[in-house]
Structures are given as C-alpha cells and as structure tokens.
XYZ file of N, CA and C in Angstrom:
495
model
N -2.635 29.203 36.760
C -2.267 28.586 35.645
C -2.591 27.151 35.642
N -3.290 26.882 34.452
C -4.056 25.430 34.700
C -3.035 24.434 34.440
N -2.960 23.126 35.265
C -2.198 21.982 34.424
C -2.572 21.453 33.571
N -1.933 20.671 32.532
C -2.483 20.012 31.388
C -2.051 18.539 31.987
N -2.787 17.716 31.860
C -2.561 16.223 31.850
C -3.150 15.015 31.030
N -2.592 14.279 30.616
C -3.067 13.411 29.965
C -2.822 11.709 30.403
N -4.330 11.197 30.284
C -4.267 10.117 30.486
C -4.652 8.786 29.254
N -4.184 7.960 29.673
C -4.405 6.735 28.764
C -5.343 6.655 27.704
N -6.595 6.968 28.617
C -7.680 6.993 27.858
C -7.770 7.864 26.873
N -7.389 9.106 27.263
C -7.658 10.214 26.198
C -6.586 10.106 25.022
N -5.440 9.273 25.357
C -4.292 8.865 24.144
C -5.072 7.432 23.348
N -5.756 6.736 23.791
C -6.373 5.689 23.140
C -7.421 6.312 21.903
N -8.264 7.132 22.685
C -9.255 7.603 21.738
C -8.911 8.742 20.635
N -7.655 9.185 20.897
C -7.013 10.143 19.739
C -6.303 9.784 18.722
N -5.988 8.053 19.064
C -5.403 7.089 18.123
C -6.005 7.082 16.976
N -5.138 6.856 15.738
C -5.932 6.691 14.469
C -6.446 5.228 14.330
N -7.664 4.879 13.782
C -7.967 3.727 13.569
C -7.480 3.202 11.984
N -6.809 1.947 11.825
C -6.462 1.645 10.854
C -7.720 1.019 10.288
N -8.101 0.966 8.532
C -8.995 0.479 8.253
C -8.839 -0.857 8.176
N -10.210 -1.390 8.127
C -10.274 -2.809 7.930
C -10.048 -3.559 6.700
N -9.537 -4.796 6.383
C -9.381 -5.301 5.661
C -10.502 -6.014 4.715
N -10.472 -5.718 3.555
C -11.725 -6.439 2.856
C -11.419 -7.930 2.503
N -11.971 -8.812 2.807
C -11.771 -10.505 2.620
C -11.541 -10.431 0.989
N -12.365 -10.000 -0.089
C -12.047 -9.832 -1.467
C -10.765 -9.742 -1.954
N -10.118 -8.686 -0.901
C -8.637 -8.641 -1.413
C -7.390 -9.719 -0.857
N -7.966 -10.584 -0.084
C -6.976 -11.521 -0.128
C -7.112 -12.790 -1.090
N -5.467 -12.805 -1.518
C -5.474 -14.133 -2.588
C -4.610 -15.236 -2.059
N -5.161 -16.358 -2.358
C -4.372 -17.588 -1.969
C -3.388 -17.908 -2.696
N -2.193 -17.628 -2.778
C -0.968 -18.154 -3.404
C -0.682 -19.414 -3.577
N -0.655 -19.947 -2.693
C -0.201 -21.368 -2.444
C -0.623 -22.210 -1.262
N -1.316 -23.486 -1.550
C -1.344 -24.033 0.064
C -0.435 -25.203 -0.265
N -0.061 -25.543 0.930
C 0.759 -26.676 1.378
C 0.076 -27.364 2.537
N 1.000 -28.766 2.843
C 0.571 -29.622 4.122
C 0.721 -28.949 5.288
N 1.332 -27.801 5.569
C 2.042 -27.320 6.776
C 1.460 -25.675 6.887
N 1.482 -25.069 5.731
C 1.110 -23.592 5.672
C 0.629 -23.071 4.465
N -0.012 -22.020 4.606
C -0.510 -21.335 3.066
C 0.451 -19.893 3.143
N 0.037 -20.002 1.681
C 0.767 -18.108 1.305
C -0.423 -17.678 0.829
N -0.284 -15.937 1.284
C -1.662 -15.197 0.603
C -0.990 -13.915 0.118
N -1.704 -13.363 -0.728
C -1.140 -11.880 -0.525
C -2.453 -11.275 -0.696
N -2.069 -9.904 0.130
C -3.086 -9.092 0.709
C -3.099 -7.759 0.176
N -3.812 -7.205 -0.527
C -3.696 -5.816 -0.952
C -4.595 -5.043 0.022
N -3.965 -4.072 1.063
C -4.570 -3.272 2.243
C -5.155 -2.306 1.322
N -6.369 -1.623 2.018
C -6.866 -0.370 1.794
C -6.246 0.749 1.692
N -6.809 1.898 1.043
C -6.024 3.525 0.959
C -6.075 3.860 2.492
N -4.644 4.309 3.211
C -5.094 4.918 4.435
C -4.302 3.650 5.312
N -4.288 2.193 5.010
C -3.220 1.444 5.413
C -1.961 1.878 5.567
N -1.474 1.797 6.853
C 0.081 2.203 6.444
C 0.929 1.103 7.189
N 2.158 0.865 6.816
C 2.772 -0.385 7.396
C 3.014 -0.351 8.865
N 3.085 0.436 9.385
C 3.007 0.480 11.079
C 1.819 -0.169 11.456
N 0.778 -0.376 10.724
C -0.724 -0.673 11.215
C -0.180 -2.527 11.484
N 0.299 -2.804 10.502
C 0.603 -4.461 10.854
C 1.164 -4.936 12.346
N 1.512 -4.208 12.890
C 1.819 -4.524 14.310
C 0.867 -3.862 15.273
N 0.522 -2.867 14.785
C -0.669 -2.045 15.708
C -1.789 -1.827 15.714
N -2.240 -2.726 14.394
C -3.867 -2.758 14.626
C -3.849 -4.227 14.267
N -3.907 -5.225 15.127
C -4.150 -7.095 14.910
C -5.743 -7.103 14.786
N -6.575 -6.130 15.207
C -7.761 -6.185 14.939
C -8.390 -5.552 13.358
N -7.693 -4.979 12.436
C -7.961 -4.781 10.955
C -8.131 -6.011 10.373
N -8.056 -6.951 10.748
C -8.098 -8.523 10.048
C -9.020 -9.107 10.499
N -10.175 -8.424 11.122
C -11.438 -9.214 11.888
C -12.459 -9.941 10.707
N -12.451 -8.923 9.390
C -13.525 -9.483 8.732
C -12.946 -10.508 7.908
N -11.539 -10.859 7.726
C -10.955 -12.069 7.353
C -10.953 -13.289 8.131
N -10.747 -12.813 9.448
C -10.832 -13.945 10.558
C -12.264 -14.316 11.246
N -13.182 -13.753 10.609
C -14.472 -14.172 10.956
C -14.960 -15.113 10.412
N -14.468 -16.096 9.664
C -15.208 -17.348 9.290
C -15.064 -17.580 7.637
N -14.478 -16.597 6.930
C -14.088 -16.987 5.326
C -13.447 -18.319 5.497
N -13.175 -18.589 4.042
C -12.064 -19.757 3.824
C -10.677 -19.183 3.786
N -10.483 -17.954 3.663
C -8.891 -17.397 4.016
C -8.426 -16.974 5.010
N -9.180 -17.317 6.143
C -8.902 -16.915 7.480
C -7.341 -17.211 7.816
N -6.808 -16.599 8.380
C -5.254 -16.793 8.474
C -5.217 -17.852 9.682
N -4.077 -18.993 9.862
C -3.674 -19.666 10.835
C -2.423 -19.343 10.950
N -1.829 -19.823 12.082
C -0.478 -19.845 12.771
C 0.296 -20.333 11.537
N 1.536 -19.525 11.274
C 2.741 -19.982 10.310
C 2.199 -19.865 8.847
N 1.188 -19.268 8.549
C 0.927 -19.121 7.241
C 2.274 -17.494 6.871
N 1.946 -17.603 5.414
C 3.344 -16.563 5.096
C 1.890 -15.652 4.232
N 2.363 -13.994 4.746
C 1.313 -13.696 3.991
C 2.240 -12.053 3.473
N 2.050 -12.329 2.206
C 2.756 -10.930 1.374
C 1.784 -9.613 1.692
N 1.981 -8.456 2.451
C 0.787 -7.453 2.369
C 1.204 -6.499 1.273
N 0.415 -5.781 0.278
C 0.917 -4.960 -0.796
C -0.096 -3.785 -0.283
N 0.655 -2.837 -0.086
C -0.151 -1.370 0.054
C -0.946 -1.304 -1.324
N -2.254 -0.228 -0.993
C -3.286 -0.008 -2.121
C -2.340 0.568 -3.472
N -1.493 1.497 -3.098
C -0.887 2.486 -4.016
C 0.523 1.644 -4.837
N 0.749 0.642 -4.048
C 2.082 -0.539 -4.637
C 3.091 0.465 -4.065
N 3.148 1.504 -3.011
C 4.519 1.896 -2.601
C 5.230 1.144 -1.752
N 4.708 0.308 -1.306
C 5.191 -0.747 -0.208
C 5.022 -2.261 -0.465
N 5.636 -2.834 0.351
C 4.897 -4.399 0.425
C 5.809 -4.944 1.866
N 5.297 -5.816 2.315
C 5.672 -6.371 3.590
C 5.582 -7.861 3.788
N 6.530 -8.868 3.950
C 6.561 -10.059 3.975
C 6.297 -10.499 5.601
N 5.525 -11.269 5.787
C 5.644 -11.690 7.173
C 4.799 -13.090 7.557
N 5.003 -13.655 8.606
C 4.571 -14.944 9.297
C 3.401 -14.492 10.032
N 2.354 -15.138 10.224
C 1.198 -15.182 11.306
C 1.835 -15.671 12.379
N 1.849 -15.101 13.705
C 2.367 -15.571 14.760
C 1.393 -15.998 15.718
N 0.097 -15.337 15.487
C -1.181 -15.748 16.305
C -2.069 -15.352 15.664
N -3.348 -16.058 15.508
C -4.745 -15.490 14.699
C -5.618 -16.232 15.612
N -6.574 -15.727 15.810
C -7.994 -16.010 16.430
C -8.938 -15.532 15.522
N -10.478 -15.485 15.979
C -11.412 -15.297 15.100
C -11.656 -13.712 14.868
N -10.853 -13.086 15.800
C -11.120 -11.399 15.293
C -9.612 -10.646 15.169
N -8.467 -11.147 15.225
C -7.206 -10.717 15.066
C -6.384 -11.288 14.384
N -4.949 -10.816 13.998
C -3.964 -11.468 13.723
C -2.691 -10.984 13.935
N -1.637 -11.395 14.459
C -0.425 -10.751 14.731
C 0.551 -11.329 13.955
N 1.398 -10.570 13.474
C 2.699 -10.988 12.767
C 3.691 -10.841 13.287
N 4.717 -11.598 13.193
C 5.780 -11.785 13.523
C 7.156 -11.158 12.490
N 7.255 -9.977 13.223
C 8.376 -9.234 12.548
C 8.333 -8.803 10.925
N 7.513 -8.220 10.652
C 7.331 -7.944 9.263
C 8.753 -7.264 8.571
N 8.761 -7.695 7.163
C 9.931 -7.191 6.487
C 9.262 -6.609 5.330
N 9.642 -5.274 5.685
C 9.046 -4.211 4.830
C 10.089 -3.681 3.687
N 9.334 -3.614 2.562
C 10.250 -3.385 1.241
C 9.403 -1.854 0.527
N 10.366 -0.953 0.188
C 9.604 0.112 -0.399
C 9.866 0.193 -1.843
N 8.977 0.136 -2.645
C 8.859 -0.131 -3.730
C 9.162 1.278 -4.707
N 10.229 1.441 -5.462
C 10.465 2.608 -6.200
C 8.939 3.031 -6.815
N 9.110 4.602 -7.040
C 8.148 5.254 -7.820
C 7.708 4.752 -9.102
N 6.853 5.154 -10.002
C 6.735 4.703 -11.305
C 7.962 5.200 -12.120
N 8.447 4.605 -12.836
C 9.683 5.165 -13.709
C 8.707 5.763 -15.361
N 7.886 5.093 -15.677
C 7.489 5.625 -16.828
C 6.236 6.480 -16.551
N 6.115 7.305 -17.664
C 5.109 8.759 -17.348
C 3.635 8.064 -17.808
N 2.734 8.479 -17.202
C 1.320 7.963 -17.818
C 0.938 8.941 -18.578
N -0.006 8.777 -19.652
C -0.368 9.670 -20.399
C -1.231 10.812 -20.032
N -1.020 12.080 -20.326
C -1.910 13.267 -20.253
C -2.196 14.006 -21.372
N -2.756 15.021 -21.203
C -3.251 16.171 -21.908
C -3.368 17.287 -21.374
N -3.634 18.479 -21.966
C -3.684 19.932 -21.288
C -4.907 19.568 -20.254
N -5.958 18.602 -20.590
C -7.263 18.788 -19.588
C -7.541 17.740 -18.596
N -6.751 16.696 -19.530
C -6.915 15.289 -18.490
C -5.373 14.359 -18.056
N -5.790 13.422 -17.420
C -4.633 12.711 -17.224
C -5.155 10.994 -16.691
N -4.034 10.266 -17.194
C -4.113 9.038 -16.515
C -3.848 8.762 -15.193
N -4.438 8.232 -14.590
C -4.278 8.083 -13.172
C -4.335 6.682 -12.452
N -3.251 6.212 -11.716
C -3.208 4.910 -11.216
C -4.293 4.888 -10.179
N -5.095 4.171 -9.773
C -5.910 3.978 -8.504
C -5.549 2.996 -7.699
N -4.677 2.454 -7.938
C -4.096 1.094 -7.086
C -4.800 0.154 -7.205
N -4.049 -0.851 -6.581
C -4.677 -2.312 -7.080
C -4.693 -3.075 -8.667
N -3.895 -2.513 -9.545
C -3.892 -2.357 -10.866
C -4.781 -1.944 -11.454
N -5.426 -0.840 -11.192
C -6.391 -0.167 -12.174
C -6.208 1.350 -12.252
N -6.447 1.738 -13.543
C -6.296 2.975 -13.968
C -7.795 3.637 -14.657
N -7.597 4.772 -14.491
C -8.875 5.477 -14.807
C -8.264 7.421 -15.197
N -9.478 7.707 -16.064
C -8.878 9.161 -16.380
C -9.322 10.231 -15.206
N -8.510 11.338 -15.380
C -8.883 12.089 -14.266
C -8.932 13.300 -14.931
N -9.967 14.313 -14.474
C -9.915 15.884 -15.115
C -9.102 16.620 -14.096
N -7.993 17.323 -14.613
C -6.960 17.830 -13.871
C -7.534 18.997 -13.175
N -8.644 19.823 -13.817
C -8.924 20.902 -12.747
C -9.890 20.939 -11.622
N -10.546 19.823 -11.625
C -11.346 19.401 -10.277
C -10.786 17.877 -9.977
N -10.092 17.242 -10.438
C -9.765 15.613 -9.664
C -10.670 15.015 -9.976
N -11.511 15.292 -10.804
C -12.785 13.979 -10.834
C -12.359 13.111 -11.801
N -12.828 11.858 -11.377
C -12.658 10.777 -12.072
C -13.756 10.512 -13.062
N -13.360 10.873 -14.337
C -14.218 10.703 -15.832
C -14.818 9.735 -16.328
N -14.073 8.455 -16.035
C -14.316 6.967 -16.871
C -14.175 5.994 -15.630
N -14.534 4.875 -16.309
C -14.606 3.971 -15.370
C -13.264 3.186 -15.222
N -13.084 2.631 -14.299
C -11.600 2.237 -14.131
C -11.404 0.905 -15.087
N -10.182 0.843 -15.633
C -9.727 -0.212 -16.297
C -8.218 -1.021 -16.032
N -8.041 -2.130 -16.465
C -7.116 -2.856 -16.039
C -5.360 -2.459 -16.368
N -5.234 -1.493 -17.585
C -4.103 -1.167 -17.676
C -4.188 0.463 -18.269
N -2.799 0.731 -18.112
C -2.609 2.286 -18.518
C -2.938 2.435 -19.706
N -2.833 1.573 -20.942
C -3.067 1.688 -22.320
C -4.447 1.856 -22.746
N -5.230 0.881 -21.858
C -6.959 1.110 -21.984
C -7.252 2.537 -21.409
N -6.587 2.847 -20.363
C -6.925 4.113 -19.918
C -6.603 5.164 -20.913
N -5.263 5.352 -21.554
C -4.898 6.496 -22.782
C -6.386 6.279 -23.565
N -6.369 5.189 -24.292
C -7.520 4.924 -24.932
C -8.804 5.822 -24.693
N -9.300 5.472 -23.410
C -10.645 6.241 -23.155
C -10.316 7.672 -23.190
N -9.100 8.289 -22.496
C -8.692 9.732 -22.582
C -8.971 10.247 -23.918
N -8.483 9.518 -24.785
C -8.656 10.184 -26.251
C -9.752 9.958 -26.905
N -10.967 8.808 -26.358
C -12.263 8.981 -26.659
C -12.913 9.939 -26.120
N -12.336 10.836 -25.230
C -13.273 12.072 -24.399
C -13.147 13.375 -25.408
N -12.283 13.120 -26.570
C -12.211 14.369 -27.414
C -12.586 14.080 -28.760
N -13.541 15.076 -29.279
C -14.333 14.760 -30.479
C -13.509 14.446 -31.720
N -13.828 13.388 -32.699
C -13.120 13.147 -33.770
C -13.436 13.997 -34.852
N -12.295 13.877 -35.866
C -12.421 14.803 -37.065
C -13.041 13.980 -37.784
N -13.911 14.245 -38.656
C -14.803 13.525 -39.581
C -13.953 14.169 -41.040
N -13.349 13.145 -41.874
C -12.729 13.548 -42.994
C -13.948 14.257 -44.120
C-alpha cells in the first residue's frame, strides 16, 4: 500500500492565485496631512480572505503610480459584484506588496429591486456600477455596458422590433 505525503511545495503550488488589482480601479477619496483614503474595486474572483493572504495582489498599484499606498492610509475595498466591502488600514507597504491591519468586512445585502427582464432577455449587473442585457438561452451579453439599470432596460426594449402605425 502506497503512502501519500504532502509537503509545503505541493501545497503552495496548489494554492489559488488572487487576481492582481488594476490601478485604474483605485480612487482617491481624500488626502490629508498624515494619511489618505482610497476606494478600490477589486476584480471578479478576489475574495475577502485575499486581503490578508495575498499581499502581492497589489503589486501593480505599488509599482510606481501616484496612488501607491503608504503606511496608515485608509482603504475601503469593494467587491466587484458589490456583495461585500472591507474597511482597513495599511500596516505595511513597499514597492511590490501591501499588508493590511485587521480588515473589517461588511456583507452587503442582495439586490432588493428586481432588474427588468422579458422572456428572452434580462438586465444583468456586471459589477462596478455597470449593467448590460444578457440573452437568457446562452448567457451572452448582447449590448454595451451602461451606467444604470434604466439605460439597460431601454437597450433591452430596443432589441425588439417596433410596431408601425
């Protein structure tokens, strides 16, 4: 009978990689004399546990932009689908990683308003405040993303032919 052993090298290679944060998703909220406050919308696939377990996910932000985090900066991290947010303070920052001090995670409630849909199409929230029309049968996005659910509902209505009087 063969003995199965796991070593640390095997475990590290099997660990999931957190997606890197795009610097374009970092918004400066406030800058003061001692610290700054930011809002960051993390990409799809980034989970709250990655705040502590993936300090290198912030490499693109830290590699030289004007929004590179410094110690004591306040950061509000918002999930791509707006299902949770975390308020945290930068405990350590260098040119390739960020370590946060005890993030306070808040779960946000699901949508309470139903998005418009028909038998063939539905308005879908794409995250980061954008909406588009999705075809139900295959899940394909059939319109360009827009800023509000009302604009997406208008686009959905425009997919159908109009009756001529």
